[in-house]
Coordinates of C-alpha atoms in Angstrom, one line a residue:
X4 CA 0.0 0.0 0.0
X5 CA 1.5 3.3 -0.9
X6 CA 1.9 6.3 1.9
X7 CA -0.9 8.3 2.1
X8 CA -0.5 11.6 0.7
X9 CA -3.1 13.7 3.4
X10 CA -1.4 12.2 6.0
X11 CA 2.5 12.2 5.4
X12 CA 4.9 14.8 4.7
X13 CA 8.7 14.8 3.3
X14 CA 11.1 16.4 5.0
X15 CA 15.0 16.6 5.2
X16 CA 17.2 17.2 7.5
X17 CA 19.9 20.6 7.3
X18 CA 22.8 18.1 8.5
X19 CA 24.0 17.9 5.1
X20 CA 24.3 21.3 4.2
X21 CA 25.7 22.4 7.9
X22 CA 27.0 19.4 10.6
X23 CA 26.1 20.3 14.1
X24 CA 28.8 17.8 15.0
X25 CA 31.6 18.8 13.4
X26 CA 30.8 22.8 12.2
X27 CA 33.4 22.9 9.9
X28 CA 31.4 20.6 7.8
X29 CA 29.0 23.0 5.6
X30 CA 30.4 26.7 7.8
X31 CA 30.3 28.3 4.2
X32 CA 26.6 27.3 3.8
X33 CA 23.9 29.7 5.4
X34 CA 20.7 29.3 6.7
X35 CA 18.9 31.0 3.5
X36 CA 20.7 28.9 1.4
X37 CA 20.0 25.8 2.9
X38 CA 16.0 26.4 3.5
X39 CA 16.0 27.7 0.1
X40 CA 17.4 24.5 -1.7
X41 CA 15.3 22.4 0.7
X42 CA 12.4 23.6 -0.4
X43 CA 13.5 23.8 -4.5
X44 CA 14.6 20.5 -4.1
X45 CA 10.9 19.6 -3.1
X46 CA 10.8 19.3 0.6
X47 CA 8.1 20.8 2.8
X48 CA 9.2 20.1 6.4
X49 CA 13.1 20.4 7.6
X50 CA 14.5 19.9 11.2
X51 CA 16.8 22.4 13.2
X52 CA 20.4 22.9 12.0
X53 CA 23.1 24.9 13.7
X54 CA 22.8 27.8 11.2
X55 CA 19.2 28.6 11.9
X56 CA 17.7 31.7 14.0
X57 CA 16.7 30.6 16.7
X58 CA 14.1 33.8 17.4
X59 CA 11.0 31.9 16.6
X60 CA 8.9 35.0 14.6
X61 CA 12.2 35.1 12.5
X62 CA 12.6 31.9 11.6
X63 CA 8.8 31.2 11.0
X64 CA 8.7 34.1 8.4
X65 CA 12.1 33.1 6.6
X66 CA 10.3 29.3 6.5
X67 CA 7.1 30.0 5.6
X68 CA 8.6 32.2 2.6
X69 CA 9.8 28.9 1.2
X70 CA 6.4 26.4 2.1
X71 CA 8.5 24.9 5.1
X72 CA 7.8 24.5 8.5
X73 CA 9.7 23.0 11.3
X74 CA 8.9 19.4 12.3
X75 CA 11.4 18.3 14.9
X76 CA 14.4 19.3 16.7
X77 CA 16.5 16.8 18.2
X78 CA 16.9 17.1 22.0
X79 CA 20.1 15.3 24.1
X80 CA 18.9 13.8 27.4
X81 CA 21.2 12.9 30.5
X82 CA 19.0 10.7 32.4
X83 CA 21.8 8.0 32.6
X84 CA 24.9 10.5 34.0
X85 CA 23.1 13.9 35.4
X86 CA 20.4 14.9 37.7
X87 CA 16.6 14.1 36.1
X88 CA 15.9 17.9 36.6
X89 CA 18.9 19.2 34.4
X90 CA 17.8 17.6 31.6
X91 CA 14.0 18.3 32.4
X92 CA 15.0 22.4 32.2
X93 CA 16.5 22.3 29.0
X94 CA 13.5 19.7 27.9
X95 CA 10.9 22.1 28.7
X96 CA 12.6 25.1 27.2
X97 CA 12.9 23.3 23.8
X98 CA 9.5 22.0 23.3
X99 CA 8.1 25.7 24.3
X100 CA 10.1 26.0 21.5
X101 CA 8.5 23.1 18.8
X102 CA 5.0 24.1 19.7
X103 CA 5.6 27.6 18.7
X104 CA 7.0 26.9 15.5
X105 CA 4.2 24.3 15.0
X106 CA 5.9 21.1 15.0
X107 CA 4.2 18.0 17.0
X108 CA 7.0 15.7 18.3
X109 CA 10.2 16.1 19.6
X110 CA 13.4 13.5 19.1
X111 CA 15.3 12.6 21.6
X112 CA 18.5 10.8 22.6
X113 CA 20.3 9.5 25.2
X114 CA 24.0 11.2 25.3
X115 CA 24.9 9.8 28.6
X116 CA 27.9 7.7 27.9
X117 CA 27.2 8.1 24.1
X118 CA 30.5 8.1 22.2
X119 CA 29.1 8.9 18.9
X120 CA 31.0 13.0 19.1
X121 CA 34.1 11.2 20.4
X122 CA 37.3 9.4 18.7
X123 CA 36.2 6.2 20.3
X124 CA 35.9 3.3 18.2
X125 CA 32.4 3.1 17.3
X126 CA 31.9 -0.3 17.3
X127 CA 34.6 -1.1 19.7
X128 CA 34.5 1.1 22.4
X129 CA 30.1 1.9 22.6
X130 CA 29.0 1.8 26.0
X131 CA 26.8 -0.5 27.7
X132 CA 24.1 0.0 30.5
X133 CA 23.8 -1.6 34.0
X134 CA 20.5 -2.6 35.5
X135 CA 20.2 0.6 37.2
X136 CA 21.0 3.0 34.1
X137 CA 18.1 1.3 32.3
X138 CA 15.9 2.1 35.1
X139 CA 17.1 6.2 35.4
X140 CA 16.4 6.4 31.7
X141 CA 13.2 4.3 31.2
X142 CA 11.8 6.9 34.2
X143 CA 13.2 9.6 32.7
X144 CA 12.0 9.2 29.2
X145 CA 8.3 8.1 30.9
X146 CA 8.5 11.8 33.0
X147 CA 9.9 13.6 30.1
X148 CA 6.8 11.8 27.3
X149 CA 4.5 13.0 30.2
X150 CA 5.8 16.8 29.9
X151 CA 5.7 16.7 26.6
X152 CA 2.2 15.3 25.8
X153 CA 0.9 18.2 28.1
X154 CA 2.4 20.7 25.9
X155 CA 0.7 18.4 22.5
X156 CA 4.2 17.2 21.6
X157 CA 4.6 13.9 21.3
X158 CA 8.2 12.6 22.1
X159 CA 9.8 10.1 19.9
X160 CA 13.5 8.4 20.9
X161 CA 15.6 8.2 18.3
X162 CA 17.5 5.1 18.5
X163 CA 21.6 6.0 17.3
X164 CA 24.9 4.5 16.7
X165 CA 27.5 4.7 19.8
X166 CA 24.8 5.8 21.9
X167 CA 23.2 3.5 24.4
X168 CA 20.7 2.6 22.4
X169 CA 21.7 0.9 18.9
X170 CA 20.8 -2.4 18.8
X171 CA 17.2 -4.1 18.2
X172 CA 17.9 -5.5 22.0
X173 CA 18.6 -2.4 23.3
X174 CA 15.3 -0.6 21.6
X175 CA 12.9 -3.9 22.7
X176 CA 14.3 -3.0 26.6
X177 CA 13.5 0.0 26.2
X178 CA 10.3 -0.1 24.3
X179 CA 9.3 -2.7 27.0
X180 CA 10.4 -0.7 29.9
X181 CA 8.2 2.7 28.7
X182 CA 4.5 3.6 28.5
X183 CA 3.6 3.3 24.8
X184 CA 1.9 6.5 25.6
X185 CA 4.1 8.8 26.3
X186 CA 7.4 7.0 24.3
X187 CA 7.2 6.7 20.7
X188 CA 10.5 5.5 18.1
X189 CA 11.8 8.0 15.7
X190 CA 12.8 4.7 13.4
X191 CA 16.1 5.4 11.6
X192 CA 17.0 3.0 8.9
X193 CA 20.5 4.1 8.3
X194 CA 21.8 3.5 12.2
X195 CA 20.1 -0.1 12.1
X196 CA 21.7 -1.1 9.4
X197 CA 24.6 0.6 10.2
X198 CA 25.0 -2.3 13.3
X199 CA 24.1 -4.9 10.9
X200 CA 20.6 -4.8 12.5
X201 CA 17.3 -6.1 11.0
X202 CA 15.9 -2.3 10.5
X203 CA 12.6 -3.9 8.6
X204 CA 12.1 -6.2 11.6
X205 CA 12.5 -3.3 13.9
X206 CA 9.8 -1.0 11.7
X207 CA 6.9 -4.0 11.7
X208 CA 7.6 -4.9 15.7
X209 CA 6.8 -1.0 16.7
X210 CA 5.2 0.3 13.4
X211 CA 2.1 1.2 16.0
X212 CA 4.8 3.7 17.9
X213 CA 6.4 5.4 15.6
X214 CA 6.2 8.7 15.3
X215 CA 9.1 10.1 13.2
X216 CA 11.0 8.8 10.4
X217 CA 14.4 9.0 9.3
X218 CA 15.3 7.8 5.8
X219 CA 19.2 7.4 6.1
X220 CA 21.0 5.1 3.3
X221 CA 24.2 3.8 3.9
X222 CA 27.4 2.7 1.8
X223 CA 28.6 -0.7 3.4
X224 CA 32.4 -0.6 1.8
X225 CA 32.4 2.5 4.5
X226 CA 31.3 0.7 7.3
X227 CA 33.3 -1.9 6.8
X228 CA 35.7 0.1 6.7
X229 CA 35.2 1.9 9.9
X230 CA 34.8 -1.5 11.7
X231 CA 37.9 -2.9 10.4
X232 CA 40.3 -0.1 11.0
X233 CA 38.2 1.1 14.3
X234 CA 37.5 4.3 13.4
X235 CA 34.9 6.8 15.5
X236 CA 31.5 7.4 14.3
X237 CA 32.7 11.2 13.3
X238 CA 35.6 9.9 11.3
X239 CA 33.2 7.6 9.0
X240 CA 30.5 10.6 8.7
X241 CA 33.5 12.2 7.2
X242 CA 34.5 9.2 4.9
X243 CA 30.7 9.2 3.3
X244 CA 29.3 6.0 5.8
X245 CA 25.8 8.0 5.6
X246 CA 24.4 9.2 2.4
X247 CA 20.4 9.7 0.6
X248 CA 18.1 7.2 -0.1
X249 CA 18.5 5.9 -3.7
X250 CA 22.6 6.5 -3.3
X251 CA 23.6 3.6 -0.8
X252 CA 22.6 0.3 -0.4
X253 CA 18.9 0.0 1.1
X254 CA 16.1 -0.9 -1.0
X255 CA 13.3 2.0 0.6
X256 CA 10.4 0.1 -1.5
X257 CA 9.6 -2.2 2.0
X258 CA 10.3 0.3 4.3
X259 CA 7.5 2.9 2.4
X260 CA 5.1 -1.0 2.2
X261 CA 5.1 -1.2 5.8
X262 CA 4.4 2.5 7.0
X263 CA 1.8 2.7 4.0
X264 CA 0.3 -1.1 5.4
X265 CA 0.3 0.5 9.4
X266 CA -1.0 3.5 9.0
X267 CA 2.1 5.9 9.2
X268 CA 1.3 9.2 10.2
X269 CA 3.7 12.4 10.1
X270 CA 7.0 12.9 8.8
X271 CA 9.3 11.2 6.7
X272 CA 12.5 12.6 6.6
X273 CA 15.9 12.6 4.8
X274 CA 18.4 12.8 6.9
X275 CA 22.5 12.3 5.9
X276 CA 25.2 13.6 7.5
X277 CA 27.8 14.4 4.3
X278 CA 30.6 16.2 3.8
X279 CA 28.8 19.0 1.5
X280 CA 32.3 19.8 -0.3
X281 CA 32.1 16.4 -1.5
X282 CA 28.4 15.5 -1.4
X283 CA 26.5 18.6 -3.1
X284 CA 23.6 19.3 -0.6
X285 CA 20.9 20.3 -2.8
X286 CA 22.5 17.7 -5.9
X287 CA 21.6 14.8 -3.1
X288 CA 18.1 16.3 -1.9
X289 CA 16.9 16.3 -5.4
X290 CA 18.3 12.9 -6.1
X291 CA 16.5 11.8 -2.6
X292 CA 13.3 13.6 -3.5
X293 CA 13.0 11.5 -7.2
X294 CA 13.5 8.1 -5.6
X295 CA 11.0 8.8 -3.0
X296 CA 9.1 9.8 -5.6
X297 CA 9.6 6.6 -7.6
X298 CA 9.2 4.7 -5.1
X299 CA 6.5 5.7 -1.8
X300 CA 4.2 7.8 -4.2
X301 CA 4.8 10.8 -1.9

């Protein structure tokens, strides 16, 4: 069954025009520039990036000039290493945020002991929780879906490589472990596969839960690279592990089958982290928008 038109949107994300990881990546590429190709390119929904104004009336004039709209900003939680109420401040201050600009969920992840912005190996050296951290961040997320479906936002966990959760195990814990509620999955193809996961196992299990979609390709002669020479997960971004759908090596067609045959509602979005001196942004959106095109209908 194809994706139904009235109730899902495309969007991409800015990372590869401007990395928010490593700012060198894309610094010559502005704000207007990026929105602007975004939106020639075909897109109607984007996600924050580390160029954009962060003054709310601004930004929604400069987006709504283009037909775009915000539809997610991810959020880093600490619920494994800090104090619940730290990351509860900063929660609460960026989905006051989302529902001004009009967006309705919020992504999060888990950055205590995440290794993903470090020069740890990334499939070496990733982290792995104790009874005890499972229970401070299944709590946490519970509290933080709670404060978040009181504002009309609904928060989505976005599973990630060297972050503590990666692996289909490590989502079913914590899946398991939350109310279905107030915790929904931002599925991300690219960082299952990425681990050598089953990503289309993953989508049918918890198609009922998912909230936001990221459509991330990957080229495997990268990864395998990365693995054997133990490289971090910033050192393979920069190599070309990630790039657009129709460029790597996943076949979308399921993926778009099984979010048409559940229901999907919301975003699907286009999200890979390139070097833009290498991987032309807007040359990859457009190339992403025709095989979405080709092959969800959308």
């Amino acid at each position: 069954m194809k994706l139904d038109r009235e109730k899902v949107k495309l969007g991409i994300a800015p990372i590869g025009w401007t990395n928010d990881d490593m700012p060198d990546l894309g610094a010559e590429n502005t704000f207007e520039q990026c929105v602007s190709e975004m939106a020639l390119a075909g897109f109607t929904g984007c996600e924050m990036g580390n160029q954009y104004p962060r003054d709310p009336a601004v930004l929604k004039k400069a987006l709504e000039l283009r037909g775009m709209q915000i539809c997610n900003a991810w959020y880093s939680t600490f619920l494994t290493t800090a104090p619940y109420e730290e990351t509860e401040r900063g929660f609460l201050r960026h989905i006051t945020f989302l529902k001004e600009m009009g967006a309705k969920v919020v992504g999060v992840s888990e950055q205590g002991h995440s290794i993903q912005g470090t020069d740890k190996a990334i499939f070496r050296d990733k982290y792995v929780m104790d009874h005890r951290e499972w229970e401070l961040l299944c709590a946490g997320l519970n509290k933080l879906g709670k404060a978040a479906r009181d504002m009309g936002i609904a928060l989505t966990f976005h599973h990630h490589m060297g972050t503590v959760v990666q692996t289909a195990a490590e989502i079913d814990r914590m899946m398991d472990h939350t109310d279905p509620e107030l915790v929904g999955l931002l599925f991300d193809s690219g960082h299952l596969a990425y681990c050598g996961q089953d990503y289309l196992a993953v989508l049918r299990k918890y198609a009922a839960r998912i909230r936001h979609v990221h459509l991330k390709d990957i080229r495997p002669w990268v990864v395998e690279k990365v693995k054997a020479e133990n490289l971090s997960f910033l050192a393979g971004v920069r190599l070309g592990t990630f790039t657009v759908p129709g460029d790597g090596s996943l076949d979308f067609g399921p993926i778009f089958d099984i979010l048409g045959d559940t229901g999907y509602e919301g975003y699907v979005l286009v999200e890979a982290e390139q070097d833009p001196a290498v991987a032309n942004p807007l040359e990859y959106a457009i190339k992403a928008r025709r095989y979405i095109a080709q092959k969800a209908g959308l």
